[in-house]
Amino acid sequence: MFDASTIELSTAALRNNIAFIRQALAPGTRLCTVVKGNAYGHGIGTFTGLARRLGAEYFAVYSAAEAYQLQKNLAQGVAIYIMGDVDGPALEWAVEHGAAFNIFELDRLSQAIRAGRAQGKRARVHLEVETGMHRTGIPSQELPLILESCKTHADAIDLQGICSHLAGAESGENHLRIAAQKLRFQEALAMAAAHGAVPPLRHLACSAGILNEPDTLYDMARVGILHYGFWPNGETRQHYMEVHGLKEDPLARVIRWRSRVIAVSTVPPGGFVGYGNAFQAQRETKIATIPTGYAYGYSRSLSNTGHVLIHGCKAPVRGMVNMNCITVDITDIEGVEKGDEAVLIGSQGGESISVASFGDLSDQLNYELLARLPHAIPRVVVDQHP
Ligand SMILES: *Cc1c(COP(=O)(O)O)cnc(C)c1O
């Protein structure tokens, strides 16, 4: 209630992106929708509800805390998979509620066995093997012991998957490292098979993997950023569009972030706008105030450089981004009034503000900027963006 801004999620855009991802997957490859980081800032509850209605049925999060949030939001019949942080009581909760999780060390496997026994349920686990990412993963010399343990404790352990994560499949410069990872993953699968373990879900690919490394598809792909309508990076976009002869971006942005004008004022020539002397008006300047500052995820680095859309025109940010508001130049936009919509990310009247221009021009920052959008901003679903 009384919110300063709202994030809108487009049903049409997500439907488009899911169709794009599915055509890139092999027919037998399952799609796992990655919704970590508050669904890349889109809002985990609202986004997964929407994705669910569009047919998504397998969701990956990083932590048990996110899984807990999902489990409360989603209807039955949806699979939840925790890729990273789950231990102690959280792990017991995961076993109780049938959430799958990664095993990358013996200690966690022991916990899973204990929890499964105690509850008379089989813990659903995926073995995350080390292939070269060097973050979490079972080193190959420990894999036989863990495989044996899974077999011995099959009453408490349901081995559903074997997986690993590619360390930078979006860039050609990582080609050798990725090639080595693919090889190590195959070796791990062979080792598992030698121990009689052929879990139904072998998975290695993320967004960049499905586009650049089709031989990493296996049984499932864990796809995040493409769902939201962003490419892993510019190189991947360019390469994909060139190879497929595309002129227009096949992805559509799901997010649109809007606020409104709360005040309009006039600054005489020579007057300064906001704190200090960051911006001095060279001419009589009309300023609109938008109640969204760095406390709401609008970065201070956009001081004097960002833009918002009002009446379908770009209005430049003047002066510093404040904690709770920004001031934008509307001198050249006719008839702006208090209450008019201001778009911070997304389109309005044929113009659009991309996340990249909203922040830095680097694509890697898309992930970061999106994930930093505050949880407190309300998220709503719309049919499509204007
Ligand atoms: C984030 C993540 C993904 C998804 O990555 P995208 O580039 O957004 O598709 C897949 N797997 C793991 C382990 C991840 O951490």
Coordinates of C-alpha atoms and ligand atoms in Angstrom, one line a residue:
M1 CA 0.0 0.0 0.0
F2 CA 1.1 3.6 -0.7
D3 CA 4.1 2.2 -2.6
A4 CA 6.6 4.5 -4.2
S5 CA 7.1 2.2 -7.2
T6 CA 5.9 -1.1 -8.7
I7 CA 7.5 -3.8 -10.7
E8 CA 5.3 -5.3 -13.4
L9 CA 6.0 -8.8 -14.8
S10 CA 4.8 -9.4 -18.4
T11 CA 3.0 -12.7 -19.0
A12 CA 3.5 -12.4 -22.8
A13 CA 7.2 -11.8 -22.4
L14 CA 7.7 -14.8 -20.1
R15 CA 5.6 -17.0 -22.4
N16 CA 7.8 -15.9 -25.3
N17 CA 11.1 -16.6 -23.5
I18 CA 10.0 -20.0 -22.3
A19 CA 9.1 -20.9 -25.9
F20 CA 12.5 -19.6 -27.0
I21 CA 14.3 -21.7 -24.4
R22 CA 12.3 -24.9 -25.2
Q23 CA 13.2 -24.7 -28.9
A24 CA 16.8 -24.4 -27.9
L25 CA 16.6 -27.5 -25.8
A26 CA 16.8 -31.1 -27.1
P27 CA 13.3 -32.7 -27.1
G28 CA 14.2 -34.9 -24.1
T29 CA 15.8 -32.2 -22.0
R30 CA 13.8 -31.1 -19.0
L31 CA 13.7 -27.4 -18.2
C32 CA 14.6 -26.3 -14.7
T33 CA 13.7 -22.7 -14.0
V34 CA 16.3 -20.9 -11.9
V35 CA 14.7 -18.4 -9.4
K36 CA 17.6 -17.7 -7.0
G37 CA 18.3 -14.1 -6.0
N38 CA 14.6 -13.3 -5.6
A39 CA 14.0 -14.6 -9.2
Y40 CA 16.8 -12.3 -10.4
G41 CA 15.1 -9.4 -8.7
H42 CA 11.7 -10.1 -10.3
G43 CA 10.2 -11.3 -7.1
I44 CA 10.3 -15.0 -6.3
G45 CA 6.7 -15.4 -5.3
T46 CA 5.1 -13.5 -8.1
F47 CA 7.5 -14.8 -10.8
T48 CA 7.2 -18.5 -9.9
G49 CA 3.5 -18.2 -9.7
L50 CA 3.4 -16.8 -13.2
A51 CA 6.0 -19.3 -14.5
R52 CA 4.0 -22.1 -12.9
R53 CA 0.8 -21.0 -14.8
L54 CA 2.9 -21.0 -18.0
G55 CA 3.9 -24.7 -17.4
A56 CA 7.1 -24.5 -15.4
E57 CA 7.3 -27.4 -12.9
Y58 CA 10.9 -27.6 -11.7
F59 CA 12.4 -24.7 -9.8
A60 CA 15.9 -24.2 -8.6
V61 CA 16.9 -21.9 -5.8
Y62 CA 20.2 -21.3 -4.0
S63 CA 19.2 -21.6 -0.4
A64 CA 16.8 -23.4 1.9
A65 CA 15.5 -20.0 2.8
E66 CA 14.4 -19.4 -0.8
A67 CA 13.0 -22.9 -1.0
Y68 CA 10.9 -22.3 2.1
Q69 CA 9.5 -19.2 0.5
L70 CA 8.7 -21.1 -2.7
Q71 CA 7.2 -24.0 -0.9
K72 CA 4.7 -21.7 0.9
N73 CA 3.8 -20.0 -2.4
L74 CA 3.4 -22.8 -4.8
A75 CA 0.8 -25.4 -5.4
Q76 CA 1.5 -29.1 -5.0
G77 CA 3.2 -31.0 -7.8
V78 CA 6.1 -28.6 -8.2
A79 CA 9.6 -29.8 -7.7
I80 CA 12.0 -27.6 -5.7
Y81 CA 15.7 -28.0 -5.9
I82 CA 18.2 -26.3 -3.6
M83 CA 21.6 -25.9 -5.4
G84 CA 23.6 -24.4 -2.6
D85 CA 23.0 -23.6 1.1
V86 CA 21.1 -26.2 3.1
D87 CA 22.3 -27.5 6.5
G88 CA 21.1 -28.6 9.9
P89 CA 17.4 -27.9 10.6
A90 CA 17.0 -26.5 7.0
L91 CA 18.2 -29.8 5.6
E92 CA 15.7 -31.7 7.8
W93 CA 13.0 -29.4 6.5
A94 CA 14.0 -30.0 2.9
V95 CA 13.8 -33.8 3.4
E96 CA 10.4 -33.5 5.2
H97 CA 9.0 -31.5 2.3
G98 CA 10.6 -33.4 -0.5
A99 CA 12.8 -30.5 -1.7
A100 CA 15.8 -31.9 -3.6
F101 CA 19.3 -30.6 -2.8
N102 CA 22.9 -30.9 -3.9
I103 CA 25.4 -33.0 -2.1
F104 CA 29.0 -31.9 -2.5
E105 CA 30.6 -33.3 0.7
L106 CA 30.3 -36.3 2.9
D107 CA 29.1 -34.4 5.9
R108 CA 26.0 -33.2 4.1
L109 CA 25.3 -36.7 2.8
S110 CA 25.5 -38.0 6.4
Q111 CA 23.0 -35.4 7.5
A112 CA 20.7 -36.4 4.7
I113 CA 20.9 -40.1 5.6
R114 CA 20.1 -39.3 9.3
A115 CA 17.2 -37.0 8.3
G116 CA 15.8 -39.5 5.9
R117 CA 16.0 -42.3 8.5
A118 CA 14.5 -40.2 11.2
Q119 CA 11.6 -39.2 9.1
G120 CA 11.1 -42.5 7.2
K121 CA 11.5 -40.6 4.0
R122 CA 14.2 -40.7 1.3
A123 CA 16.1 -37.5 0.9
R124 CA 16.1 -36.4 -2.7
V125 CA 19.7 -35.6 -3.7
H126 CA 21.8 -34.5 -6.6
L127 CA 25.5 -35.1 -6.5
E128 CA 27.4 -32.0 -7.5
V129 CA 30.7 -33.0 -8.9
E130 CA 33.8 -30.9 -9.2
T131 CA 34.7 -30.3 -12.9
G132 CA 36.7 -27.1 -12.7
M133 CA 34.5 -24.4 -11.2
H134 CA 36.2 -24.8 -7.8
R135 CA 33.3 -23.5 -5.8
T136 CA 31.4 -26.5 -4.5
G137 CA 31.7 -30.0 -5.9
I138 CA 32.8 -33.5 -5.0
P139 CA 36.4 -34.1 -6.1
S140 CA 36.7 -37.2 -8.3
Q141 CA 38.8 -39.0 -5.7
E142 CA 35.9 -38.7 -3.2
L143 CA 33.2 -39.6 -5.6
P144 CA 33.4 -43.5 -5.3
L145 CA 33.0 -43.3 -1.5
I146 CA 29.9 -41.0 -1.8
L147 CA 28.4 -43.2 -4.5
E148 CA 28.9 -46.3 -2.4
S149 CA 27.3 -44.5 0.6
C150 CA 24.3 -43.6 -1.5
K151 CA 23.9 -47.2 -2.5
T152 CA 24.3 -48.6 1.0
H153 CA 21.8 -46.1 2.4
A154 CA 19.3 -46.3 -0.5
D155 CA 16.5 -46.6 2.2
A156 CA 17.3 -43.0 3.1
I157 CA 18.7 -41.5 -0.1
D158 CA 17.0 -41.1 -3.4
L159 CA 19.8 -40.3 -5.8
Q160 CA 17.9 -38.1 -8.4
G161 CA 20.7 -36.4 -10.2
I162 CA 24.4 -35.7 -11.0
C163 CA 25.4 -32.3 -11.9
S164 CA 28.1 -29.7 -12.3
H165 CA 28.2 -26.0 -13.3
L166 CA 30.1 -24.4 -16.2
A167 CA 32.5 -21.7 -15.3
G168 CA 31.8 -19.1 -18.0
A169 CA 30.2 -20.7 -21.0
E170 CA 29.2 -17.3 -22.2
S171 CA 32.7 -16.3 -23.4
G172 CA 34.8 -17.9 -26.1
E173 CA 37.9 -17.1 -24.1
N174 CA 36.9 -19.9 -21.6
H175 CA 36.6 -22.5 -24.3
L176 CA 39.5 -24.7 -23.1
R177 CA 38.3 -24.6 -19.5
I178 CA 34.7 -25.5 -20.6
A179 CA 36.0 -28.3 -22.8
A180 CA 37.9 -29.7 -19.8
Q181 CA 34.8 -29.4 -17.6
K182 CA 32.7 -31.4 -20.1
L183 CA 35.3 -34.1 -20.2
R184 CA 35.4 -34.4 -16.4
F185 CA 31.7 -34.4 -16.2
Q186 CA 31.6 -37.4 -18.6
E187 CA 34.2 -39.2 -16.4
A188 CA 32.1 -38.6 -13.4
L189 CA 29.0 -40.0 -15.1
A190 CA 31.1 -43.1 -16.2
M191 CA 32.3 -43.5 -12.6
A192 CA 28.7 -43.3 -11.3
A193 CA 27.6 -45.9 -13.9
A194 CA 30.4 -48.2 -12.8
H195 CA 28.9 -48.0 -9.3
G196 CA 25.5 -48.9 -10.7
A197 CA 24.2 -45.3 -10.3
V198 CA 22.4 -43.9 -13.3
P199 CA 20.2 -41.1 -11.8
P200 CA 17.5 -39.8 -14.1
L201 CA 18.7 -36.2 -14.1
R202 CA 22.1 -35.5 -15.4
H203 CA 22.5 -31.8 -15.8
L204 CA 25.3 -29.4 -16.6
A205 CA 24.0 -26.5 -18.8
C206 CA 22.9 -23.0 -17.7
S207 CA 21.6 -20.3 -20.1
A208 CA 25.0 -19.9 -21.9
G209 CA 25.4 -23.7 -21.9
I210 CA 22.2 -24.4 -23.8
L211 CA 23.1 -21.7 -26.4
N212 CA 26.8 -22.2 -26.8
E213 CA 27.4 -25.8 -25.7
P214 CA 24.6 -28.0 -27.0
D215 CA 26.5 -31.1 -25.9
T216 CA 25.9 -30.1 -22.3
L217 CA 22.1 -30.6 -22.4
Y218 CA 21.8 -34.2 -21.0
D219 CA 18.5 -34.7 -19.1
M220 CA 17.9 -31.3 -17.8
A221 CA 19.1 -27.7 -18.1
R222 CA 19.1 -25.1 -15.3
V223 CA 18.1 -21.9 -17.0
G224 CA 18.0 -18.5 -15.3
I225 CA 18.7 -15.3 -17.1
L226 CA 17.0 -16.2 -20.4
H227 CA 13.7 -16.6 -18.7
Y228 CA 13.8 -13.0 -17.7
G229 CA 14.6 -11.9 -21.3
F230 CA 18.3 -11.1 -20.9
W231 CA 21.3 -12.7 -22.5
P232 CA 24.1 -14.1 -20.4
N233 CA 26.3 -11.5 -22.2
G234 CA 26.6 -9.6 -25.5
E235 CA 28.9 -12.1 -27.1
T236 CA 26.4 -14.9 -26.6
R237 CA 23.6 -12.7 -28.1
Q238 CA 25.6 -11.7 -31.1
H239 CA 26.8 -15.2 -31.8
Y240 CA 23.4 -16.7 -31.5
M241 CA 21.7 -14.1 -33.6
E242 CA 24.4 -14.4 -36.3
V243 CA 24.3 -18.2 -36.4
H244 CA 20.5 -18.2 -36.6
G245 CA 20.3 -15.3 -39.0
L246 CA 18.1 -13.3 -36.6
K247 CA 17.6 -9.6 -37.1
E248 CA 15.5 -9.0 -34.0
D249 CA 16.1 -10.0 -30.4
P250 CA 14.1 -13.2 -29.9
L251 CA 13.9 -12.5 -26.1
A252 CA 11.4 -10.1 -24.4
R253 CA 12.0 -8.3 -21.1
V254 CA 9.7 -9.6 -18.4
I255 CA 10.3 -6.7 -16.0
R256 CA 9.0 -3.1 -16.1
W257 CA 9.6 -0.8 -13.1
R258 CA 7.4 2.2 -12.8
S259 CA 7.0 5.1 -10.4
R260 CA 5.3 8.5 -10.7
V261 CA 5.9 12.2 -10.6
I262 CA 5.1 13.7 -7.1
A263 CA 6.1 17.3 -7.8
V264 CA 7.0 19.6 -10.7
S265 CA 9.1 22.7 -10.1
T266 CA 11.0 25.4 -12.1
V267 CA 14.6 26.2 -11.6
P268 CA 15.9 29.6 -12.8
P269 CA 19.1 29.8 -15.0
G270 CA 22.1 29.4 -12.7
G271 CA 20.1 27.6 -10.0
F272 CA 21.4 24.3 -8.6
V273 CA 19.3 21.1 -8.3
G274 CA 19.5 19.0 -5.2
Y275 CA 22.5 18.7 -2.8
G276 CA 25.6 20.7 -3.4
N277 CA 26.6 21.7 -6.9
A278 CA 26.3 18.5 -8.8
F279 CA 23.9 20.1 -11.3
Q280 CA 23.5 23.8 -12.3
A281 CA 20.8 24.8 -14.7
Q282 CA 22.1 26.6 -17.8
R283 CA 18.6 27.7 -18.7
E284 CA 15.2 27.9 -17.1
T285 CA 14.7 24.2 -16.3
K286 CA 11.6 22.2 -15.3
I287 CA 12.3 19.5 -12.8
A288 CA 10.0 16.5 -11.9
T289 CA 10.6 14.7 -8.6
I290 CA 10.2 10.8 -8.6
P291 CA 10.0 9.1 -5.2
T292 CA 12.6 6.4 -5.9
G293 CA 16.2 6.8 -4.6
Y294 CA 19.1 4.5 -3.7
A295 CA 17.1 3.2 -0.7
Y296 CA 14.9 1.5 -3.4
G297 CA 17.6 0.2 -5.6
Y298 CA 18.1 3.3 -7.8
S299 CA 21.8 3.4 -7.8
R300 CA 23.7 6.6 -6.8
S301 CA 26.0 6.0 -9.7
L302 CA 23.1 7.2 -11.9
S303 CA 23.4 10.7 -10.5
N304 CA 23.5 13.1 -13.5
T305 CA 23.6 10.1 -15.9
G306 CA 20.5 8.0 -15.6
H307 CA 17.2 8.5 -17.5
V308 CA 13.5 7.8 -16.8
L309 CA 10.6 7.8 -19.2
I310 CA 7.8 10.3 -18.9
H311 CA 5.1 10.7 -21.6
G312 CA 7.3 8.3 -23.7
C313 CA 10.3 10.7 -23.6
K314 CA 13.6 10.3 -21.9
A315 CA 14.0 12.6 -19.0
P316 CA 17.7 12.8 -17.7
V317 CA 18.4 12.6 -14.0
R318 CA 19.7 15.9 -12.8
G319 CA 21.9 16.2 -9.7
M320 CA 22.6 13.4 -7.2
V321 CA 20.3 10.4 -6.7
N322 CA 19.0 10.9 -3.1
M323 CA 18.1 8.2 -0.6
N324 CA 14.4 8.5 -1.4
C325 CA 14.0 10.4 -4.6
I326 CA 15.5 11.6 -7.9
T327 CA 15.0 14.8 -9.8
V328 CA 14.7 14.6 -13.6
D329 CA 14.7 17.2 -16.3
I330 CA 11.3 17.7 -18.1
T331 CA 12.0 21.0 -19.7
D332 CA 11.5 19.5 -23.2
I333 CA 8.5 17.3 -22.3
E334 CA 5.2 19.0 -22.7
G335 CA 2.5 19.1 -20.0
V336 CA 4.1 16.9 -17.2
E337 CA 1.9 16.8 -14.1
K338 CA 2.0 15.4 -10.7
G339 CA 0.8 11.8 -10.8
D340 CA 2.1 11.1 -14.3
E341 CA 3.8 7.7 -14.7
A342 CA 7.6 7.6 -14.7
V343 CA 9.3 4.4 -16.0
L344 CA 12.7 3.5 -14.5
I345 CA 13.2 0.2 -16.4
G346 CA 11.2 -0.9 -19.4
S347 CA 9.2 0.8 -22.1
Q348 CA 6.7 3.6 -22.4
G349 CA 5.4 5.0 -25.7
G350 CA 7.9 3.3 -27.9
E351 CA 11.0 4.4 -25.9
S352 CA 12.7 2.1 -23.5
I353 CA 15.2 2.0 -20.6
S354 CA 17.2 -1.2 -20.5
V355 CA 18.7 -2.5 -17.4
A356 CA 22.1 -2.1 -19.0
S357 CA 21.6 1.6 -19.6
F358 CA 20.0 1.9 -16.2
G359 CA 23.3 0.8 -14.7
D360 CA 26.5 0.1 -16.5
L361 CA 26.9 -1.0 -20.1
S362 CA 28.4 -4.3 -19.1
D363 CA 26.1 -7.3 -19.4
Q364 CA 27.4 -9.1 -16.4
L365 CA 26.0 -6.3 -14.4
N366 CA 22.5 -7.2 -15.6
Y367 CA 22.6 -10.1 -13.1
E368 CA 23.7 -7.9 -10.3
L369 CA 21.4 -4.9 -11.0
L370 CA 18.4 -7.1 -11.2
A371 CA 19.2 -9.1 -8.2
R372 CA 19.7 -6.0 -6.1
L373 CA 16.2 -4.6 -6.8
P374 CA 14.7 -4.5 -3.3
H375 CA 12.4 -7.2 -2.0
A376 CA 10.0 -4.6 -0.7
I377 CA 9.0 -3.2 -4.1
P378 CA 5.6 -4.8 -4.9
R379 CA 5.5 -7.1 -7.9
V380 CA 2.4 -7.5 -10.1
V381 CA 1.6 -9.6 -13.1
V382 CA 0.3 -7.9 -16.3
D383 CA -0.7 -9.4 -19.6
Q384 CA 1.9 -7.5 -21.6
H385 CA 4.0 -4.3 -21.4
P386 CA 2.9 -1.3 -23.5
Ligands
LIG1 C1 22.7 -19.3 -11.5 C2 22.9 -20.7 -11.8 C3 22.3 -21.2 -13.0 C4 21.6 -20.3 -14.0 O1 22.5 -19.5 -14.7 P1 22.0 -18.5 -15.9 O2 23.2 -18.0 -16.5 O3 21.2 -17.5 -15.2 O4 21.2 -19.4 -16.7 C5 22.5 -22.6 -13.2 N1 23.2 -23.3 -12.4 C6 23.7 -22.9 -11.3 C7 24.5 -23.8 -10.4 C8 23.6 -21.5 -10.9 O5 24.2 -21.1 -9.8

